[in-house]
N, C-alpha and C. Protein backbone atom coordinates (compact mmCIF):
# COMPACT_ATOMS: atom_id res chain seq x y z
N MET A 1 119.31 94.28 180.81
CA MET A 1 120.22 94.69 180.03
C MET A 1 121.76 94.58 180.27
N GLU A 2 121.96 94.11 179.16
CA GLU A 2 123.90 93.56 179.43
C GLU A 2 124.74 95.38 179.79
N PRO A 3 125.00 95.06 180.95
CA PRO A 3 126.13 95.96 181.43
C PRO A 3 126.68 96.38 180.21
N MET A 4 127.28 98.09 180.05
CA MET A 4 128.75 98.39 178.46
C MET A 4 130.12 98.62 179.43
N ALA A 5 130.68 98.02 178.61
CA ALA A 5 132.01 97.79 178.69
C ALA A 5 132.59 99.70 178.35
N PRO A 6 133.37 99.72 179.47
CA PRO A 6 134.38 100.86 179.59
C PRO A 6 135.27 100.72 177.85
N GLU A 7 136.13 99.57 177.91
CA GLU A 7 136.53 99.45 177.04
C GLU A 7 136.11 99.23 175.26
N LEU A 8 134.90 99.42 175.38
CA LEU A 8 134.01 99.29 174.11
C LEU A 8 134.04 100.58 174.19
N LEU A 9 133.65 101.29 174.93
CA LEU A 9 133.24 102.70 174.82
C LEU A 9 134.35 103.30 174.28
N MET A 10 135.33 103.05 174.92
CA MET A 10 136.33 103.45 174.62
C MET A 10 137.26 103.46 172.51
N ALA A 11 137.16 101.96 172.87
CA ALA A 11 137.53 102.20 171.23
C ALA A 11 136.35 102.40 170.36
N LEU A 12 134.96 102.74 170.69
CA LEU A 12 134.45 103.21 169.36
C LEU A 12 134.32 104.85 169.44
N ALA A 13 134.90 105.23 170.52
CA ALA A 13 135.40 107.18 170.53
C ALA A 13 136.78 106.93 170.93
N SER A 14 138.11 106.06 170.45
CA SER A 14 139.20 106.64 169.23
C SER A 14 139.36 106.40 168.57
N GLY A 15 138.07 105.87 167.49
CA GLY A 15 138.27 105.53 166.49
C GLY A 15 139.10 104.10 165.55
N THR A 16 139.62 103.39 167.67
CA THR A 16 140.52 101.88 166.74
C THR A 16 139.08 101.34 166.69
N ALA A 17 138.18 101.38 166.42
CA ALA A 17 137.14 100.16 166.14
C ALA A 17 136.99 100.03 164.48
N GLY A 18 137.77 101.23 163.59
CA GLY A 18 137.48 101.41 162.39
C GLY A 18 136.00 101.77 161.67
N ALA A 19 135.46 101.68 160.81
CA ALA A 19 134.36 102.26 160.46
C ALA A 19 132.88 102.12 160.75
N ALA A 20 132.82 100.28 161.25
CA ALA A 20 132.02 99.97 161.65
C ALA A 20 131.73 101.07 163.56
N GLY A 21 132.60 100.89 163.72
CA GLY A 21 132.83 101.92 165.11
C GLY A 21 132.31 102.83 164.95
N GLN A 22 132.72 103.69 163.90
CA GLN A 22 132.73 105.36 163.86
C GLN A 22 130.94 105.07 163.66
N GLN A 23 130.72 104.70 162.59
CA GLN A 23 129.19 104.78 162.44
C GLN A 23 128.25 104.69 163.97
N LEU A 24 128.74 103.47 165.03
CA LEU A 24 127.83 102.61 166.09
C LEU A 24 128.72 103.61 167.50
N TRP A 25 129.59 104.54 167.17
CA TRP A 25 129.67 106.25 168.09
C TRP A 25 128.78 106.79 167.39
N ALA A 26 128.49 107.14 166.70
CA ALA A 26 127.53 108.38 165.76
C ALA A 26 126.08 107.59 166.28
N SER A 27 125.61 106.53 166.26
CA SER A 27 124.17 106.16 166.25
C SER A 27 124.41 106.36 168.10
N LEU A 28 125.74 106.09 168.37
CA LEU A 28 125.27 106.42 170.23
C LEU A 28 125.01 107.49 170.67
N ARG A 29 126.15 108.44 170.13
CA ARG A 29 125.64 109.81 170.23
C ARG A 29 124.38 110.41 170.06
N ASP A 30 123.72 109.57 169.12
CA ASP A 30 122.18 110.35 168.62
C ASP A 30 121.74 109.96 169.47
N LEU A 31 121.54 108.65 170.04
CA LEU A 31 120.76 108.28 171.39
C LEU A 31 120.94 108.84 172.11
N VAL A 32 121.90 108.82 172.58
CA VAL A 32 122.40 110.10 174.39
C VAL A 32 122.11 111.13 173.89
N HIS A 33 122.01 112.11 172.80
CA HIS A 33 121.91 113.77 172.76
C HIS A 33 120.03 113.42 172.66
N ARG A 34 119.52 112.56 172.17
CA ARG A 34 118.05 112.62 172.43
C ARG A 34 117.78 113.51 173.96
N PRO A 35 116.66 114.25 173.64
CA PRO A 35 115.74 115.01 174.98
C PRO A 35 115.87 113.97 175.77
N SER A 36 116.41 113.87 177.07
CA SER A 36 115.62 113.37 178.39
C SER A 36 115.24 113.51 179.74
N PRO A 37 113.57 113.27 180.08
CA PRO A 37 112.95 113.65 181.46
C PRO A 37 113.99 113.40 182.45
N VAL A 38 115.09 112.73 182.49
CA VAL A 38 115.49 112.59 183.70
C VAL A 38 117.26 113.28 183.15
N GLU A 39 117.83 112.65 184.67
CA GLU A 39 119.78 113.13 184.91
C GLU A 39 119.64 111.81 185.50
N PRO A 40 121.20 111.87 185.06
CA PRO A 40 122.33 111.85 183.90
C PRO A 40 121.67 111.74 182.54
N THR A 41 121.88 112.52 181.71
CA THR A 41 121.56 111.88 180.06
C THR A 41 122.47 111.63 179.80
N GLY A 42 124.09 111.35 180.19
CA GLY A 42 124.74 110.92 179.61
C GLY A 42 125.66 111.82 178.35
N THR A 43 125.04 112.62 178.03
CA THR A 43 125.37 114.19 176.99
C THR A 43 126.86 114.20 177.41
N PRO A 44 127.00 115.06 178.73
CA PRO A 44 128.31 115.75 179.31
C PRO A 44 129.54 114.25 179.28
N GLU A 45 129.24 113.34 179.68
CA GLU A 45 129.81 111.84 179.87
C GLU A 45 130.43 111.68 178.36
N LEU A 46 129.40 111.12 177.76
CA LEU A 46 129.73 111.41 176.16
C LEU A 46 130.88 112.28 175.62
N ASP A 47 130.52 113.62 175.45
CA ASP A 47 131.20 114.67 174.97
C ASP A 47 132.54 114.66 175.94
N ALA A 48 132.84 113.91 177.31
CA ALA A 48 134.14 114.16 177.70
C ALA A 48 134.96 113.02 177.13
N LEU A 49 134.21 112.13 176.83
CA LEU A 49 135.04 110.88 176.36
C LEU A 49 135.86 111.35 174.93
N ALA A 50 134.88 111.96 174.29
CA ALA A 50 134.71 112.13 172.81
C ALA A 50 135.96 113.23 172.64
N ALA A 51 136.47 113.74 173.88
CA ALA A 51 137.44 114.86 173.79
C ALA A 51 138.91 114.72 174.52
N ALA A 52 138.61 113.25 175.33
CA ALA A 52 139.66 113.15 176.05
C ALA A 52 140.76 112.95 175.30
N ALA A 53 141.52 113.59 175.90
CA ALA A 53 143.13 112.83 175.33
C ALA A 53 144.27 112.35 175.05
N ASP A 54 144.08 111.07 176.94
CA ASP A 54 145.37 110.32 176.31
C ASP A 54 144.33 109.31 176.87
N THR A 55 144.59 108.13 177.31
CA THR A 55 143.87 106.62 177.60
C THR A 55 143.57 106.91 179.08
N ALA A 56 144.77 107.49 179.99
CA ALA A 56 144.06 107.28 181.24
C ALA A 56 142.83 108.21 181.57
N GLU A 57 142.64 109.11 180.97
CA GLU A 57 141.86 110.16 180.92
C GLU A 57 140.55 109.42 179.95
N ARG A 58 140.42 108.45 178.52
CA ARG A 58 139.92 108.39 178.10
C ARG A 58 138.99 107.19 179.52
N THR A 59 140.16 106.22 179.72
CA THR A 59 139.62 105.52 180.38
C THR A 59 138.21 105.70 181.56
N ALA A 60 138.54 106.68 182.22
CA ALA A 60 138.02 107.42 183.21
C ALA A 60 136.34 107.89 183.13
N ARG A 61 136.34 108.29 181.82
CA ARG A 61 135.99 108.88 181.34
C ARG A 61 134.73 107.76 180.60
N ALA A 62 135.13 107.07 179.96
CA ALA A 62 134.29 105.61 179.80
C ALA A 62 133.60 105.17 181.08
N ALA A 63 134.40 105.14 182.14
CA ALA A 63 133.77 104.58 183.04
C ALA A 63 132.90 105.43 183.58
N ASP A 64 132.86 106.71 183.35
CA ASP A 64 131.63 107.57 184.04
C ASP A 64 130.34 107.76 183.07
N LEU A 65 130.85 107.17 181.07
CA LEU A 65 129.67 106.90 180.77
C LEU A 65 128.75 105.71 180.78
N THR A 66 129.52 105.20 180.70
CA THR A 66 129.09 103.74 181.43
C THR A 66 127.62 104.27 182.45
N ARG A 67 128.77 104.49 183.52
CA ARG A 67 127.51 103.88 184.69
C ARG A 67 126.34 105.42 184.75
N ALA A 68 126.71 106.03 183.54
CA ALA A 68 125.85 107.47 183.75
C ALA A 68 124.75 107.01 182.74
N LEU A 69 125.32 105.78 181.39
CA LEU A 69 124.19 105.32 180.79
C LEU A 69 123.22 104.37 181.14
N ALA A 70 124.15 104.25 182.42
CA ALA A 70 123.06 102.96 183.43
C ALA A 70 122.14 103.10 183.66
N GLU A 71 122.40 104.47 184.37
CA GLU A 71 121.92 105.39 185.35
C GLU A 71 119.97 105.86 184.45
N ARG A 72 120.77 106.12 183.16
CA ARG A 72 119.34 106.72 182.60
C ARG A 72 118.78 105.58 182.04
N ALA A 73 118.97 104.57 181.58
CA ALA A 73 118.48 103.31 181.64
C ALA A 73 117.52 102.81 182.66
N ARG A 74 118.23 103.01 183.68
CA ARG A 74 117.04 102.48 184.78
C ARG A 74 116.13 103.38 185.20
N GLN A 75 116.46 104.78 185.17
CA GLN A 75 115.13 105.31 185.36
C GLN A 75 114.41 105.85 184.14
N ASP A 76 114.12 105.33 182.69
CA ASP A 76 113.96 105.87 181.69
C ASP A 76 113.91 104.40 180.69
N PRO A 77 112.51 103.71 180.55
CA PRO A 77 112.27 102.19 179.95
C PRO A 77 112.10 102.83 178.73
N ALA A 78 112.38 103.79 178.08
CA ALA A 78 112.32 103.95 176.43
C ALA A 78 113.75 103.96 175.90
N PHE A 79 114.53 104.99 176.71
CA PHE A 79 115.87 105.23 176.72
C PHE A 79 116.38 103.46 177.03
N ALA A 80 115.86 102.77 177.98
CA ALA A 80 116.19 101.15 178.06
C ALA A 80 116.23 100.50 176.98
N ASP A 81 115.12 100.67 176.78
CA ASP A 81 114.64 99.95 175.03
C ASP A 81 115.56 100.14 173.71
N ALA A 82 115.94 101.34 173.54
CA ALA A 82 116.62 102.66 172.65
C ALA A 82 117.88 101.51 173.03
N LEU A 83 118.77 101.16 174.32
CA LEU A 83 119.86 101.64 174.53
C LEU A 83 120.10 99.94 174.00
N GLY A 84 119.31 99.25 174.23
CA GLY A 84 119.10 97.75 174.16
C GLY A 84 118.95 96.93 172.39
N THR A 85 118.51 97.97 172.21
CA THR A 85 118.49 97.89 170.92
C THR A 85 119.43 97.83 169.49
N TRP A 86 120.55 99.19 170.49
CA TRP A 86 121.45 99.68 169.87
C TRP A 86 123.09 98.27 170.63
N GLN A 87 122.51 98.11 171.82
CA GLN A 87 123.68 97.10 172.57
C GLN A 87 123.66 95.56 171.27
N ARG A 88 122.59 95.68 170.64
CA ARG A 88 122.24 94.57 170.00
C ARG A 88 123.00 94.40 168.48
N THR A 89 122.97 95.69 168.24
CA THR A 89 123.49 95.73 166.78
C THR A 89 124.37 94.71 166.36
N PRO A 90 123.91 93.89 164.94
CA PRO A 90 124.86 93.09 164.56
C PRO A 90 126.63 93.47 164.30
N ALA A 91 127.13 94.87 164.14
CA ALA A 91 128.06 95.43 163.91
C ALA A 91 129.08 95.57 165.51
N LEU A 92 128.27 96.03 166.32
CA LEU A 92 128.33 95.69 167.53
C LEU A 92 129.06 94.28 167.99
N ALA A 93 128.96 93.51 167.96
CA ALA A 93 129.57 92.26 168.17
C ALA A 93 130.34 92.13 167.41
N THR A 94 130.69 92.68 166.25
CA THR A 94 132.07 92.53 165.71
C THR A 94 133.30 92.91 166.77
N VAL A 95 133.10 94.54 167.06
CA VAL A 95 133.90 95.19 167.35
C VAL A 95 133.59 94.85 168.85
N ARG A 96 132.91 94.07 169.06
CA ARG A 96 133.55 93.24 170.79
C ARG A 96 134.25 92.33 170.71
N THR A 97 134.30 91.40 169.48
CA THR A 97 135.10 90.03 169.21
C THR A 97 136.63 90.66 168.53
N THR A 98 136.61 92.08 168.19
CA THR A 98 137.77 92.18 167.64
C THR A 98 138.68 93.44 168.64
N GLY A 99 138.17 93.54 169.87
CA GLY A 99 138.97 94.56 170.69
C GLY A 99 139.14 95.91 170.31
N SER A 100 139.48 96.29 171.30
CA SER A 100 140.53 98.27 171.12
C SER A 100 141.77 98.14 170.02
N GLY A 101 142.24 97.35 169.78
CA GLY A 101 142.96 97.48 168.81
C GLY A 101 144.27 96.96 169.53
N ASP A 102 144.59 96.86 170.87
CA ASP A 102 146.01 96.36 170.60
C ASP A 102 146.42 94.62 170.67
N VAL A 103 147.55 94.84 170.18
CA VAL A 103 148.50 93.90 169.39
C VAL A 103 149.53 93.81 170.59
N HIS A 104 149.61 92.10 170.39
CA HIS A 104 150.26 92.16 171.51
C HIS A 104 151.29 90.42 170.98
N ASN A 105 152.35 90.68 170.19
CA ASN A 105 152.85 89.54 169.69
C ASN A 105 154.61 89.25 170.44
N THR A 106 154.57 88.38 170.76
CA THR A 106 156.05 87.63 170.95
C THR A 106 156.46 86.69 170.19
N VAL A 107 157.90 86.72 169.14
CA VAL A 107 158.09 85.63 168.67
C VAL A 107 159.49 85.09 169.40
N SER A 108 160.07 83.76 169.68
CA SER A 108 161.16 83.40 170.54
C SER A 108 161.40 82.60 170.02
N GLY A 109 162.64 82.10 169.96
CA GLY A 109 163.82 80.87 170.00
C GLY A 109 163.48 80.73 168.37
N GLY A 110 164.15 79.18 168.44
CA GLY A 110 163.69 78.99 166.71
C GLY A 110 165.07 80.16 166.10
N ARG A 111 164.12 79.75 164.43
CA ARG A 111 165.41 80.30 163.76
C ARG A 111 164.03 80.68 162.40
N GLN A 112 163.13 81.67 162.61
CA GLN A 112 162.15 82.13 161.88
C GLN A 112 162.70 82.72 160.63
N GLN A 113 161.92 82.26 159.75
CA GLN A 113 162.40 82.72 158.11
C GLN A 113 161.40 83.48 158.11
N THR A 114 160.14 83.94 158.18
CA THR A 114 159.17 85.06 158.05
C THR A 114 158.31 84.84 159.27
N VAL A 115 158.24 86.06 159.71
CA VAL A 115 157.34 86.42 161.08
C VAL A 115 156.55 87.44 160.13
N ILE A 116 154.97 87.73 160.47
CA ILE A 116 154.29 88.45 160.27
C ILE A 116 153.15 89.01 161.30
N GLU A 117 153.48 89.93 162.13
CA GLU A 117 152.78 90.64 163.28
C GLU A 117 151.68 91.28 162.56
N GLY A 118 150.27 91.27 163.09
CA GLY A 118 149.95 92.60 162.71
C GLY A 118 147.92 91.39 163.37
N ARG A 119 147.32 92.43 163.42
CA ARG A 119 145.72 92.74 163.68
C ARG A 119 144.47 92.72 162.96
N ASP A 120 143.85 91.68 162.87
CA ASP A 120 142.46 92.24 161.76
C ASP A 120 142.74 91.99 160.47
N PHE A 121 143.93 91.03 159.73
CA PHE A 121 144.18 91.50 158.48
C PHE A 121 143.00 90.69 156.90
N ASN A 122 142.72 91.98 156.60
CA ASN A 122 141.87 91.64 155.32
C ASN A 122 142.38 91.04 154.28
N GLY A 123 142.06 90.22 153.40
CA GLY A 123 143.22 90.05 152.12
C GLY A 123 144.15 89.49 152.00
N ASP A 124 144.83 88.96 150.96
CA ASP A 124 145.84 88.00 151.21
C ASP A 124 146.95 88.41 151.62
N ILE A 125 147.79 87.48 152.11
CA ILE A 125 149.40 87.77 152.49
C ILE A 125 149.99 87.34 151.52
N THR A 126 150.50 88.19 150.81
CA THR A 126 152.01 87.28 149.65
C THR A 126 153.27 87.28 150.11
N ILE A 127 153.84 86.62 150.32
CA ILE A 127 155.45 86.47 151.12
C ILE A 127 156.65 86.19 149.62
N GLY A 128 157.28 87.20 149.52
CA GLY A 128 158.44 86.82 148.55
C GLY A 128 157.87 86.27 147.08
N GLY A 129 157.84 87.34 146.38
CA GLY A 129 156.80 86.65 145.18
C GLY A 129 156.63 86.97 144.15
């Protein structure tokens, strides 16, 4: 099974992954909160990530959750199967490719007339007119 990326978990937990990310976070939360015969369950780590206040804390909590999920999957084959299915969700592939929301644009030199900076534009952009 593919290791979980802490950055992906951070994007889902913080809401920067949009509506699809919110649905994915809810389905992961439901999966993790299922009763488990093993420890760690991932529940405290998931809840801590959801409550994290800043980027540094979210980074640490996401790493903790990643480790807890990997350990639970190692010990519980049914959870490993369910987590693997969740990781193959088509919407998750979209979140992986769009990232967590960071945008770094640089415009330099020349005489630009119009510059549009942004991320994940949807729909038309009309300039001047």
